[in-house]
XYZ file of C-alpha atoms in Angstrom:
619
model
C 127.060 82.387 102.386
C 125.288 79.378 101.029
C 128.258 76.410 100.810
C 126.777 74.201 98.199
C 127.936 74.760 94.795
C 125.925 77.541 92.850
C 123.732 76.252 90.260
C 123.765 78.332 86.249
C 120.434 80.509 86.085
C 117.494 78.771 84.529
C 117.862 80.000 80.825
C 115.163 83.072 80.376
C 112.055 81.892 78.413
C 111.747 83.504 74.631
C 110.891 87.423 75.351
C 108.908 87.408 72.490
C 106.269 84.886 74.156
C 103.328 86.638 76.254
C 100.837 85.366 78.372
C 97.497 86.634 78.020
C 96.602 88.157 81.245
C 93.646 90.530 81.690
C 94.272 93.773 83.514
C 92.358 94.576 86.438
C 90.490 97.970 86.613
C 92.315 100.630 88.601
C 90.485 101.763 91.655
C 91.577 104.124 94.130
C 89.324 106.119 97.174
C 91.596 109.442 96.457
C 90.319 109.707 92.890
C 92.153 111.237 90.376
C 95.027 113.898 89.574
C 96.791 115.980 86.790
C 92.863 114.686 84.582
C 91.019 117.872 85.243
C 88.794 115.867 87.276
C 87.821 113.468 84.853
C 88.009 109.977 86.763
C 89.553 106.735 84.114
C 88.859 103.781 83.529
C 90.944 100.898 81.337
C 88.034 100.665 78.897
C 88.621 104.572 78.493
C 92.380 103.726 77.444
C 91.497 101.321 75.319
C 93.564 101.765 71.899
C 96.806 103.060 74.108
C 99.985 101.427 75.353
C 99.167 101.961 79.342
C 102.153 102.306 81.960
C 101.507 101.936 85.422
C 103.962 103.353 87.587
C 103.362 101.795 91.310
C 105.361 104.884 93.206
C 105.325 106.329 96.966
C 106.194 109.720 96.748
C 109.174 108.724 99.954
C 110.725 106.507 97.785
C 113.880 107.390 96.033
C 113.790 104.764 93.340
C 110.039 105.524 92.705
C 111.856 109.126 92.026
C 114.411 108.119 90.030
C 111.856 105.968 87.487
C 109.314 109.425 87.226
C 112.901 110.623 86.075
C 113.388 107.799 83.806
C 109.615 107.805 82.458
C 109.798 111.621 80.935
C 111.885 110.976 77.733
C 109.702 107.908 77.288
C 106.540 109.812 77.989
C 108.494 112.752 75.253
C 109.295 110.417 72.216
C 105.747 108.483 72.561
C 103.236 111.235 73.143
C 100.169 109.747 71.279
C 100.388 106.433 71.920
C 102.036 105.671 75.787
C 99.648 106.371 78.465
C 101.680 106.388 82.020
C 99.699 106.660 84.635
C 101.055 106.752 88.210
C 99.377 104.418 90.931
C 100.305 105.965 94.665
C 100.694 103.154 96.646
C 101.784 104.912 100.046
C 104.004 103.443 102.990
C 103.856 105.739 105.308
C 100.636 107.238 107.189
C 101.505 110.876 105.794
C 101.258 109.314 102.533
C 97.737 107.971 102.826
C 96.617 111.872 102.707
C 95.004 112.887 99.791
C 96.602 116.782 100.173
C 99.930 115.452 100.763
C 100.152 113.155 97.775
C 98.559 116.595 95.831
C 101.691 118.504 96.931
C 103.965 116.105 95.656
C 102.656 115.659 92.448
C 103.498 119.354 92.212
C 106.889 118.777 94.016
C 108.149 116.070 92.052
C 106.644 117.521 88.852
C 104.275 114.548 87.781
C 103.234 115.365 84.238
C 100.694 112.421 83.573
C 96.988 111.064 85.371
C 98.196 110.278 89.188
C 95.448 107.147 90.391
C 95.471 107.931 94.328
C 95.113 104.757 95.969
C 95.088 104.997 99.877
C 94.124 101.436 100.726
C 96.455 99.498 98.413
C 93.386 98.964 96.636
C 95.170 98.386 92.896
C 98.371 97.221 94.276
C 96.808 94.455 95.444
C 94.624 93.522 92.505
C 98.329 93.709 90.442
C 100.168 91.682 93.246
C 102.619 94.112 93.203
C 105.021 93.572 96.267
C 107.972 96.832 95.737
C 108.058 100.190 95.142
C 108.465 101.158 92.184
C 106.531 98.383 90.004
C 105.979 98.900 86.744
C 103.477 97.494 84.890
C 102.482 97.615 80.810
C 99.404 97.116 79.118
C 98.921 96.590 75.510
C 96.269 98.366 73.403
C 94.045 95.527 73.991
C 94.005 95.532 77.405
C 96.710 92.807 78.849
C 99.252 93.123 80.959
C 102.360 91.865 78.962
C 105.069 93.078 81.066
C 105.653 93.916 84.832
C 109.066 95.247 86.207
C 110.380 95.952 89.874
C 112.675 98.423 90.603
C 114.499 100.819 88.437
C 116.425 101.250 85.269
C 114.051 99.032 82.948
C 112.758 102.189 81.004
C 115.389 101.028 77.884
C 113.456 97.738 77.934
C 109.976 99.182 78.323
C 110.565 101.547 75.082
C 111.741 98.656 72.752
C 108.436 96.943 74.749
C 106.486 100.169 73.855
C 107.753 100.139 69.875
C 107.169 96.531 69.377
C 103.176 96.956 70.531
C 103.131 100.316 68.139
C 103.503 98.066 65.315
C 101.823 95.329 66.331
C 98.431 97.147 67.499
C 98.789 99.045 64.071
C 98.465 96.315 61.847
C 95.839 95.244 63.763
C 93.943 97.968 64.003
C 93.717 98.312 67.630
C 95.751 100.756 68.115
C 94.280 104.839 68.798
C 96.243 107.625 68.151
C 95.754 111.094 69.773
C 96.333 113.256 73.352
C 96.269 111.929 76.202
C 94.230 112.560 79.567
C 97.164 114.213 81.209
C 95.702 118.009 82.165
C 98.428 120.356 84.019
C 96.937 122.114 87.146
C 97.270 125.751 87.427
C 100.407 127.032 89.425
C 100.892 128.723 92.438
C 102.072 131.819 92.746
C 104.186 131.874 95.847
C 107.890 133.220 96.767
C 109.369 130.022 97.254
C 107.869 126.358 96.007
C 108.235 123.256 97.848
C 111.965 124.332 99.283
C 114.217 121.840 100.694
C 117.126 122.632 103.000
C 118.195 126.146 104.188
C 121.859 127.440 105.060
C 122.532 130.575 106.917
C 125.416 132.505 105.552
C 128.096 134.870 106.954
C 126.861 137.926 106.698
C 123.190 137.075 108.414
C 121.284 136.391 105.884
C 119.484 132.748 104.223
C 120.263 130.552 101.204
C 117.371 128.367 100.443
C 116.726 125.473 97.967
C 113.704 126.270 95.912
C 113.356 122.856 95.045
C 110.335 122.507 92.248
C 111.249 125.896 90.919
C 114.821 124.898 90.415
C 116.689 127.433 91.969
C 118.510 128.870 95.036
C 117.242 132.255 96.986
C 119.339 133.937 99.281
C 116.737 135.880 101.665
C 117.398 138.938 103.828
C 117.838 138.377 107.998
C 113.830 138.317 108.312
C 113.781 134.995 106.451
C 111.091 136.306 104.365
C 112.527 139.237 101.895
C 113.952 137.766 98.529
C 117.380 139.504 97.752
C 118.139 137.180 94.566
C 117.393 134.287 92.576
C 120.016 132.141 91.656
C 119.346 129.988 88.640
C 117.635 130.127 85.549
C 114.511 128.175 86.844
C 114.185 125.664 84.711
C 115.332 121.905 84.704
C 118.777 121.580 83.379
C 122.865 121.105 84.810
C 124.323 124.442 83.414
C 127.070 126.347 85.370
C 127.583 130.434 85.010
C 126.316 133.670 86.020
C 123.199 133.533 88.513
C 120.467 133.799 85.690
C 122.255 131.694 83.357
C 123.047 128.243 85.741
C 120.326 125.790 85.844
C 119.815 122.850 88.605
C 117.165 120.362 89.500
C 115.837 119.536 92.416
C 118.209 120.976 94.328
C 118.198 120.155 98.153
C 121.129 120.085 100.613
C 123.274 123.060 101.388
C 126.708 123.167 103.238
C 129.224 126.673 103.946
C 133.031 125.467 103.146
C 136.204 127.088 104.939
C 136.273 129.410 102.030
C 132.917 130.917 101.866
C 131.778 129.268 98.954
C 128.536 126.977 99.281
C 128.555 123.451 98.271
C 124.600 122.317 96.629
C 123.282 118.722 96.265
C 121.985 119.093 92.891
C 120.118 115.845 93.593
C 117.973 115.246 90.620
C 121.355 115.840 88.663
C 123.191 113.651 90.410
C 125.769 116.545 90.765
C 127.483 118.936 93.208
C 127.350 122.072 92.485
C 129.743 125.125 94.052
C 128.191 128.691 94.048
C 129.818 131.088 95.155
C 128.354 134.314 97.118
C 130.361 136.736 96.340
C 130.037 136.406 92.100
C 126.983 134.924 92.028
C 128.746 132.043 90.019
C 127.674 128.529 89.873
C 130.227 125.541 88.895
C 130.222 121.541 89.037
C 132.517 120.132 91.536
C 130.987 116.294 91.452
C 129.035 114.261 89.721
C 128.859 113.037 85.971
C 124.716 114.307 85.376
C 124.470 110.550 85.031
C 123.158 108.335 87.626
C 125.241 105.835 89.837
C 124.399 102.164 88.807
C 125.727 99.002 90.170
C 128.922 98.322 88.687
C 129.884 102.243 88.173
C 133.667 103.244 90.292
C 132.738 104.256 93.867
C 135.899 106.230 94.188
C 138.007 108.688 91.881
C 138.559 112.068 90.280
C 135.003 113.775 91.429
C 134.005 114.875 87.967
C 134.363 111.788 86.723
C 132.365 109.483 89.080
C 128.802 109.396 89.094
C 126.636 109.938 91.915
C 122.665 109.365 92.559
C 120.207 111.716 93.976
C 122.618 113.648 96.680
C 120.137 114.498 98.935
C 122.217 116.630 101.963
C 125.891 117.593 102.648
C 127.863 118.697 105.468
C 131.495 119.902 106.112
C 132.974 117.730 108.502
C 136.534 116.491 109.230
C 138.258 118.058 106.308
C 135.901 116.597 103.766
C 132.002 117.476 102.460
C 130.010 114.454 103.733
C 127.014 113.708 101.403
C 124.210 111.820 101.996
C 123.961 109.462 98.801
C 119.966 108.856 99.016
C 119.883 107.130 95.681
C 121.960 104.220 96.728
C 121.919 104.283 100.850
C 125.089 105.476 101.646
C 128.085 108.238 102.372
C 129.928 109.306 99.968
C 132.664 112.381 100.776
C 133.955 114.827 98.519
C 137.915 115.813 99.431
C 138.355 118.817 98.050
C 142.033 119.437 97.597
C 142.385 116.243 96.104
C 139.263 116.703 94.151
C 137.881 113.019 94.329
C 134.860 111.665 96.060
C 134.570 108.063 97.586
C 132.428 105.616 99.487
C 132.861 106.448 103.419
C 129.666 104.348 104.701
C 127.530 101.774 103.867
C 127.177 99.111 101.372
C 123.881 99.922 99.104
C 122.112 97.101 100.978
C 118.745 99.004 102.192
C 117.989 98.524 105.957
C 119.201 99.455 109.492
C 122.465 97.736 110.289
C 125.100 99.593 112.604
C 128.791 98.814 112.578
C 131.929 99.726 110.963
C 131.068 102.054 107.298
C 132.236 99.527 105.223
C 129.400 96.611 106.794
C 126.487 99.192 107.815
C 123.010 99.866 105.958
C 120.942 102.909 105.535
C 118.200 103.522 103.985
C 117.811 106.861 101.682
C 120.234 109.329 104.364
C 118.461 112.749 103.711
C 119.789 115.114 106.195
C 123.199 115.870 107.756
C 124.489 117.998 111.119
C 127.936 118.161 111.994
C 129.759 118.464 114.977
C 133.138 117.872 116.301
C 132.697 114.303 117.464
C 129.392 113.512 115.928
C 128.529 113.352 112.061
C 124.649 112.808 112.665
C 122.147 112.103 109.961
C 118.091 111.671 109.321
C 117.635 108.182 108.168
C 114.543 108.680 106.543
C 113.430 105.200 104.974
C 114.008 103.608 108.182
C 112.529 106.648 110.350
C 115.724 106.799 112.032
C 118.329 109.062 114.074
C 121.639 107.824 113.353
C 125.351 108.787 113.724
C 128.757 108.513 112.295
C 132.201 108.286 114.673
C 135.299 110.119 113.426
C 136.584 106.304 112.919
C 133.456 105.987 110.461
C 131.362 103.701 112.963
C 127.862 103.955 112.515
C 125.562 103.776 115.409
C 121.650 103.944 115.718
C 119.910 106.545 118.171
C 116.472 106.094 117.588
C 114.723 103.673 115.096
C 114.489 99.910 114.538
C 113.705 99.359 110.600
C 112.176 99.620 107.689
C 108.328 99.870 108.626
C 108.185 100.749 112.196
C 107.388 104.626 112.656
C 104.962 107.165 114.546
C 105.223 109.948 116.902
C 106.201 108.911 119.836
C 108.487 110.261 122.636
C 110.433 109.060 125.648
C 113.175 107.236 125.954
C 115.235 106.173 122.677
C 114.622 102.650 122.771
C 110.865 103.157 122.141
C 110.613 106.713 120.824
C 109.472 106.699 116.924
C 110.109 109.108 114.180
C 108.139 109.251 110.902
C 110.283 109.631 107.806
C 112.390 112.654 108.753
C 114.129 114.264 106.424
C 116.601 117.015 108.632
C 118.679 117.105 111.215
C 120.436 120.098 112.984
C 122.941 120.369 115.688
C 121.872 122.677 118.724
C 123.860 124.336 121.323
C 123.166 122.452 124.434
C 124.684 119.420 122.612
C 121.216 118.273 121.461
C 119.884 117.863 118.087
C 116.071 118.602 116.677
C 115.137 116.474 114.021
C 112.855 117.903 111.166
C 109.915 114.812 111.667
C 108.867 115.346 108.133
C 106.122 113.239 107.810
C 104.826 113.800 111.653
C 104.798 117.678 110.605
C 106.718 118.252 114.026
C 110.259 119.271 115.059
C 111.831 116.806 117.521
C 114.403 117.013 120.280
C 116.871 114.099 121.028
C 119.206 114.136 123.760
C 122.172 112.143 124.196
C 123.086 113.332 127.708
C 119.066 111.872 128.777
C 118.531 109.770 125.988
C 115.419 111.227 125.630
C 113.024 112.212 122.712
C 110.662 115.128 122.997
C 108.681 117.585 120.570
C 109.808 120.913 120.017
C 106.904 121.770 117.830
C 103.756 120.511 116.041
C 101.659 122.042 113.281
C 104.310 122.258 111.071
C 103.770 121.125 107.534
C 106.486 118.477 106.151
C 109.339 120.391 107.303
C 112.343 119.240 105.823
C 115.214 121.323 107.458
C 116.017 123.833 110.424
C 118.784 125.881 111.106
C 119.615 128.455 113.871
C 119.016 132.399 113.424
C 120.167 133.624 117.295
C 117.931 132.455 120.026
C 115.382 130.951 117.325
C 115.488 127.767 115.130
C 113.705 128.839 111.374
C 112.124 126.132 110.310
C 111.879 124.976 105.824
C 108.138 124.301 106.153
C 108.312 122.354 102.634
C 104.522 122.121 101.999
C 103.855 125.589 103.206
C 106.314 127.152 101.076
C 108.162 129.410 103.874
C 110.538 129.222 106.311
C 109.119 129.299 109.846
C 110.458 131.310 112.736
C 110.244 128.945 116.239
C 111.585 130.330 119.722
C 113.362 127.546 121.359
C 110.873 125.899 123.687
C 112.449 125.787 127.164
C 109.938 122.814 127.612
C 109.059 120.508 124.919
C 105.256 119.956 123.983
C 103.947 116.670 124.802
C 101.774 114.850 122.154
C 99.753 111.168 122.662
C 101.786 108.543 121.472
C 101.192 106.848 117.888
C 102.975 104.157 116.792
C 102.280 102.492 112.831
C 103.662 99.690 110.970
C 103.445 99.847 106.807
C 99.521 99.429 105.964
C 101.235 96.751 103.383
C 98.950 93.485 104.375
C 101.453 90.486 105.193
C 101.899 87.496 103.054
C 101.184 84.270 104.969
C 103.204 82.037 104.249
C 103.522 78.125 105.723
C 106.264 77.438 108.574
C 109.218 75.745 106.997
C 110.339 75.016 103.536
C 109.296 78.203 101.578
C 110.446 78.502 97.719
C 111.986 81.651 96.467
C 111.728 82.197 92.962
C 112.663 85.727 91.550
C 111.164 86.074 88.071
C 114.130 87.881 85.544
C 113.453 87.528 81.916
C 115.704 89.108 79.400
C 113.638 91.668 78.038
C 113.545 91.417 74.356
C 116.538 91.509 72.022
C 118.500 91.068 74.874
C 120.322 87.796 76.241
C 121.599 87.376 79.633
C 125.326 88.505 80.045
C 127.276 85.082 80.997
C 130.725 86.539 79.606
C 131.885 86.663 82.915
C 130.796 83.887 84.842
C 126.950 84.073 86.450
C 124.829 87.118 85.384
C 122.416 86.873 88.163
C 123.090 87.353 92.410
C 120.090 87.301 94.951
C 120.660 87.873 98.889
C 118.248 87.129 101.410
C 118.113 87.775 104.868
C 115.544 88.826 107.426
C 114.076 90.774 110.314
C 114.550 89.171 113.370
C 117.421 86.882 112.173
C 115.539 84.199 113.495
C 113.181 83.941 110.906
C 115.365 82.267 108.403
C 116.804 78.816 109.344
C 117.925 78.395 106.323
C 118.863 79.918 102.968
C 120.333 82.688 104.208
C 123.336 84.659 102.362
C 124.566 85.248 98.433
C 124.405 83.097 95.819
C 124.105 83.400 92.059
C 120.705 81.500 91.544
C 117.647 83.294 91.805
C 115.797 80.251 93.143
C 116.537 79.744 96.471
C 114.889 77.188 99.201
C 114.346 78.911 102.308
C 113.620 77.094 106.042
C 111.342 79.214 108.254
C 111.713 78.807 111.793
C 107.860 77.952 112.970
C 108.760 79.273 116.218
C 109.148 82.864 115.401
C 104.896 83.830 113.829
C 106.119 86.616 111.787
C 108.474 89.196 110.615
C 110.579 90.452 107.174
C 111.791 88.527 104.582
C 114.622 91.361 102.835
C 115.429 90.071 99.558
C 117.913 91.452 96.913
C 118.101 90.886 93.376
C 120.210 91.670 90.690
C 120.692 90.339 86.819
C 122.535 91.518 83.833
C 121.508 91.674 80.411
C 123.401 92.650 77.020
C 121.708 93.353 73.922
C 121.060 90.306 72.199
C 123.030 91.789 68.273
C 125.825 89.054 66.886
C 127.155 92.247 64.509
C 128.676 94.725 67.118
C 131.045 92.895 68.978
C 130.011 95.233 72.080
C 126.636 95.432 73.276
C 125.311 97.674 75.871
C 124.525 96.264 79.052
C 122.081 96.824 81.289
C 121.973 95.967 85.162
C 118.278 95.079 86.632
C 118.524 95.638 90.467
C 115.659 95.301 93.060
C 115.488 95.497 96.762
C 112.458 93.745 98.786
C 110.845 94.148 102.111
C 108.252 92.004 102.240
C 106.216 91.029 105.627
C 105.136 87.472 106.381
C 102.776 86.266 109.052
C 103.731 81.899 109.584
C 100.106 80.355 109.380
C 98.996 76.739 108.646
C 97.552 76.117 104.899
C 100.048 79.797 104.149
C 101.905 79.781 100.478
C 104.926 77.577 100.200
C 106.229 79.230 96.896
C 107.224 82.914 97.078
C 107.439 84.691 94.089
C 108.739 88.503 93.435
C 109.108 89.972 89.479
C 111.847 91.383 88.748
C 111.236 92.043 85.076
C 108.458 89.876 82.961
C 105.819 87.924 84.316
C 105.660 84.590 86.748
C 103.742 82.074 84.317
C 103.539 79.385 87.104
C 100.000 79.286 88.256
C 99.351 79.167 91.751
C 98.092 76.558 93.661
């Protein structure tokens, strides 16, 4: 913690003010999606109210704001143009097929920009995923917000412009570019996690189609559809309930199946033998900061369960939406915290002090709670005292396929984990299209299988592992290799270029301005908290820690030439109305990564947007 005294905010500037800054044209070597084929320009939106979304298609928060975006997208139809700039991370993501796929997965219904080399995200400065940025009918950027839950500001954004443009003139009416491809007609769509049940056959998530299919002993044969198949959080009969997105899938004690209903923020209970479907957790609302982390499970809320497992009495679930474990206790019927703090990174330890970053897969066994780690392309596991420990992976953007021993073997984004019989696990390497061996007993990392495409989940059918191979639609039947394969190592760090920055004194200045006819919420002391550490620890000689100002002086240490600057960033804001004596608050949250390289003549002034735009020119 920072010991001197913590300074008020600077007041926000007027939201009503704008700077007039010209939007650079959006270029991108993948071309253009969801257009028909038709490539865009800005002068081609010229008239319309243009969103870019900045997204990865890994990121849960770049998720959660394509979420946000559709009822804005609904209510302003002929004048909001979003258009979604993929900006990938990982390697996997750089491939034009694989950011096709989850366009489709995710359901993207506007013009997708495909931008392998960072090419627009760098012309916008844009430094997080997601990154919003709006453009008014004249072609300026007037607004630029990082992270998510800023939609509510955006639309009062989006309504002011409407009747501005209009009484100028300059604003043009009509449909917009978006064109829906054709769909595919296969048995299952994108599916997530699989589940074998008691009787020998499958339960699978059909993820983009909404549903769950059970699927006879070959893994292939449909016996039913459970779910109505369209978006929606509806319990009943099998063709009456409705899910979204549903991924993870656990057995309980009683035979009944437990679903992370992850785009609902739910968990759902369905029940085999009637076909049934009910709510066990979840409000359909989405955790934010500030919500209860602990209480009667129907009345907390949860964000984007992405995997659950039965273990120790309780269902584990891995909270992707806000990096951490939550558990559901079912016969008190409440859910609460078990691990992690919402901080996103790779920090082992007791529950209550570790990071994660977006858990998406679970195993269980007696001793061992393990879990896929995807963000940070990690193998991780929990202690029945609710330690956390780190098998293989070392952070945020260090990944590849590479095997040996744990200490230097890399994973790429994996999004399953399963338990095996010899006390191993084999770890669905999503974005490596591989299944992967770890070994405690060795401490050794070696590939099952390669050729698989983004497979998300395995589970065991006798003497063979089936494998959910997500982007071919299928489950996959693998005999377990007596002998792993052996692949040439890779090893990648994010494509994002580093910032170079001078050795010592570097000024951090995270840009929050009340969005308009809103005020900053004081009522309770500060409104505003920004922590900053970094990766190695060395970096920072000073400024690291919590404090409430979101300037902060940082000391590099010019010994150490580069490494990660993590920043977090939160402020509150109430509407701004002296008649209703209670507003309704909003909480603006961002997390950064962001590289630096120490260089002579590099930037002494670091600044990251959290919502408006930095007016301080630089030097």
């Amino acid at each position: 913690m920072n010991d001197e005294a913590a300074p008020e905010p600077t007041p926000a500037p007027t939201p009503h003010r704008r700077a007039r800054v010209r939007a650079p044209e959006l270029l991108g070597d993948g071309g253009w999606l969801n257009t028909g084929g038709t490539a865009y320009t800005l002068a081609d939106l010229r008239g319309r109210i243009v969103i870019l979304d900045f997204w990865t298609f890994c990121c849960i928060n770049c998720l959660h704001v394509l979420d946000e975006l559709r009822e804005l997208e609904e209510k302003h139809p002929d004048t909001v143009v979003v258009i979604g700039v993929h900006s990938p991370k990982f390697v996997h993501e750089a491939d034009h097929a694989a950011v096709v796929d989850a366009v489709e997965r995710y359901g993207v219904a506007h013009p997708v920009l495909d931008d392998p080399r960072l090419a627009t995200w760098k012309q916008y400065a844009v430094r997080a995923w997601p990154t919003l940025v709006v453009i008014d009918p004249e072609g300026y950027i007037v607004a630029q917000h990082a992270g998510e839950g800023h939609v509510h500001a955006i639309e009062r954004l989006v309504a002011e412009l409407e009747t501005e443009h209009a009484a100028k003139g300059t604003l043009r009416r009509g449909d917009g570019p978006y064109i829906a491809p054709e769909p595919e007609p296969t048995v299952l769509r994108f599916p997530g996690k699989a589940l074998p049940l008691p009787g020998g056959t499958f339960l699978v998530s059909d993820t983009t189609r909404h549903q769950l299919v059970e699927l006879a002993a070959d893994g292939e044969s449909v016996l039913r559809r459970i779910g109505e198949g369209t978006r929606g959080l509806a319990d009943g009969p099998a063709d009456r309930a409705r899910f979204q997105e549903p991924q993870g899938l656990a057995l309980l004690p009683d035979g009944t199946v437990v679903v992370a209903d992850t785009v609902n923020h739910a968990l759902r209970r369905f029940d085999p033998a009637t076909g049934a479907t009910t709510t066990l957790a979840g409000t359909g609302a989405q955790w934010m900061q500030g919500d209860a982390v602990s209480g009667p499970a129907r009345e907390v809320s949860l964000s984007s369960p992405w995997d659950v497992a039965w273990w120790q009495g309780r269902v584990w679930i891995a909270m992707a939406g806000v990096h951490q474990l939550w558990a559901y206790d079912p016969d008190a019927g409440a859910v609460a915290v078990t691990a992690g703090t919402t901080n996103e990174g790779l920090v082992d330890g007791p529950g209550t002090e570790a990071w994660f970053a977006q858990p998406s897969g679970l195993a269980a066994t007696p001793d061992r709670l393990w879990l896929a780690d995807a963000e940070t392309s990690a193998l991780r596991w929990v202690d029945p005292d609710g330690s956390v420990h780190t098998a293989v992976g070392t952070g945020l953007f260090d990944f590849g396929h590479r095997d040996g021993p744990a200490d230097r073997a890399l994973f790429q984004h994996p999004l399953g984990v399963t338990a095996l019989p010899d006390g191993s696990v084999a770890v669905a390497d999503t974005y490596n299209h591989a299944l992967r061996r770890y070994d405690p007993a060795t401490g050794e990392v070696t590939t099952l299988a390669t050729d698989l495409r983004e497979p998300s989940d395995a589970v065991l059918a006798g003497e063979d592992l089936l494998v959910v191979e997500s982007a071919r639609h299928r489950l996959t039947r693998l005999r377990l290799p007596e002998e792993a394969v052996r692949v040439a190592p890779v090893a990648h760090r994010t494509a994002r270029e580093a910032t170079d920055v001078a050795p010592g004194a570097l000024r951090l200045d995270v840009i929050f301005q009340a969005p308009a006819g809103q005020k900053l919420d004081t009522r309770y002391g500060p409104s505003t908290r920004l922590l900053v550490s970094s990766t190695p620890p060395e970096l920072l000689l000073k400024g690291e820690g919590a404090d409430t100002d979101l300037t902060r002086a940082l000391r590099l240490n010019p010994d150490v030439p580069e490494g990660v600057l993590h920043i977090a960033a939160m402020a509150a804001s109430c509407d701004d109305d002296p008649a209703n004596p209670y507003p309704a608050c909003h909480v603006h949250q961002q997390d950064w990564g962001v590289p630096v390289r120490l260089v002579a003549g590099g930037a002494g002034r670091l600044a990251l947007v959290l919502a408006g735009l930095d007016e301080e020119p630089a030097p």
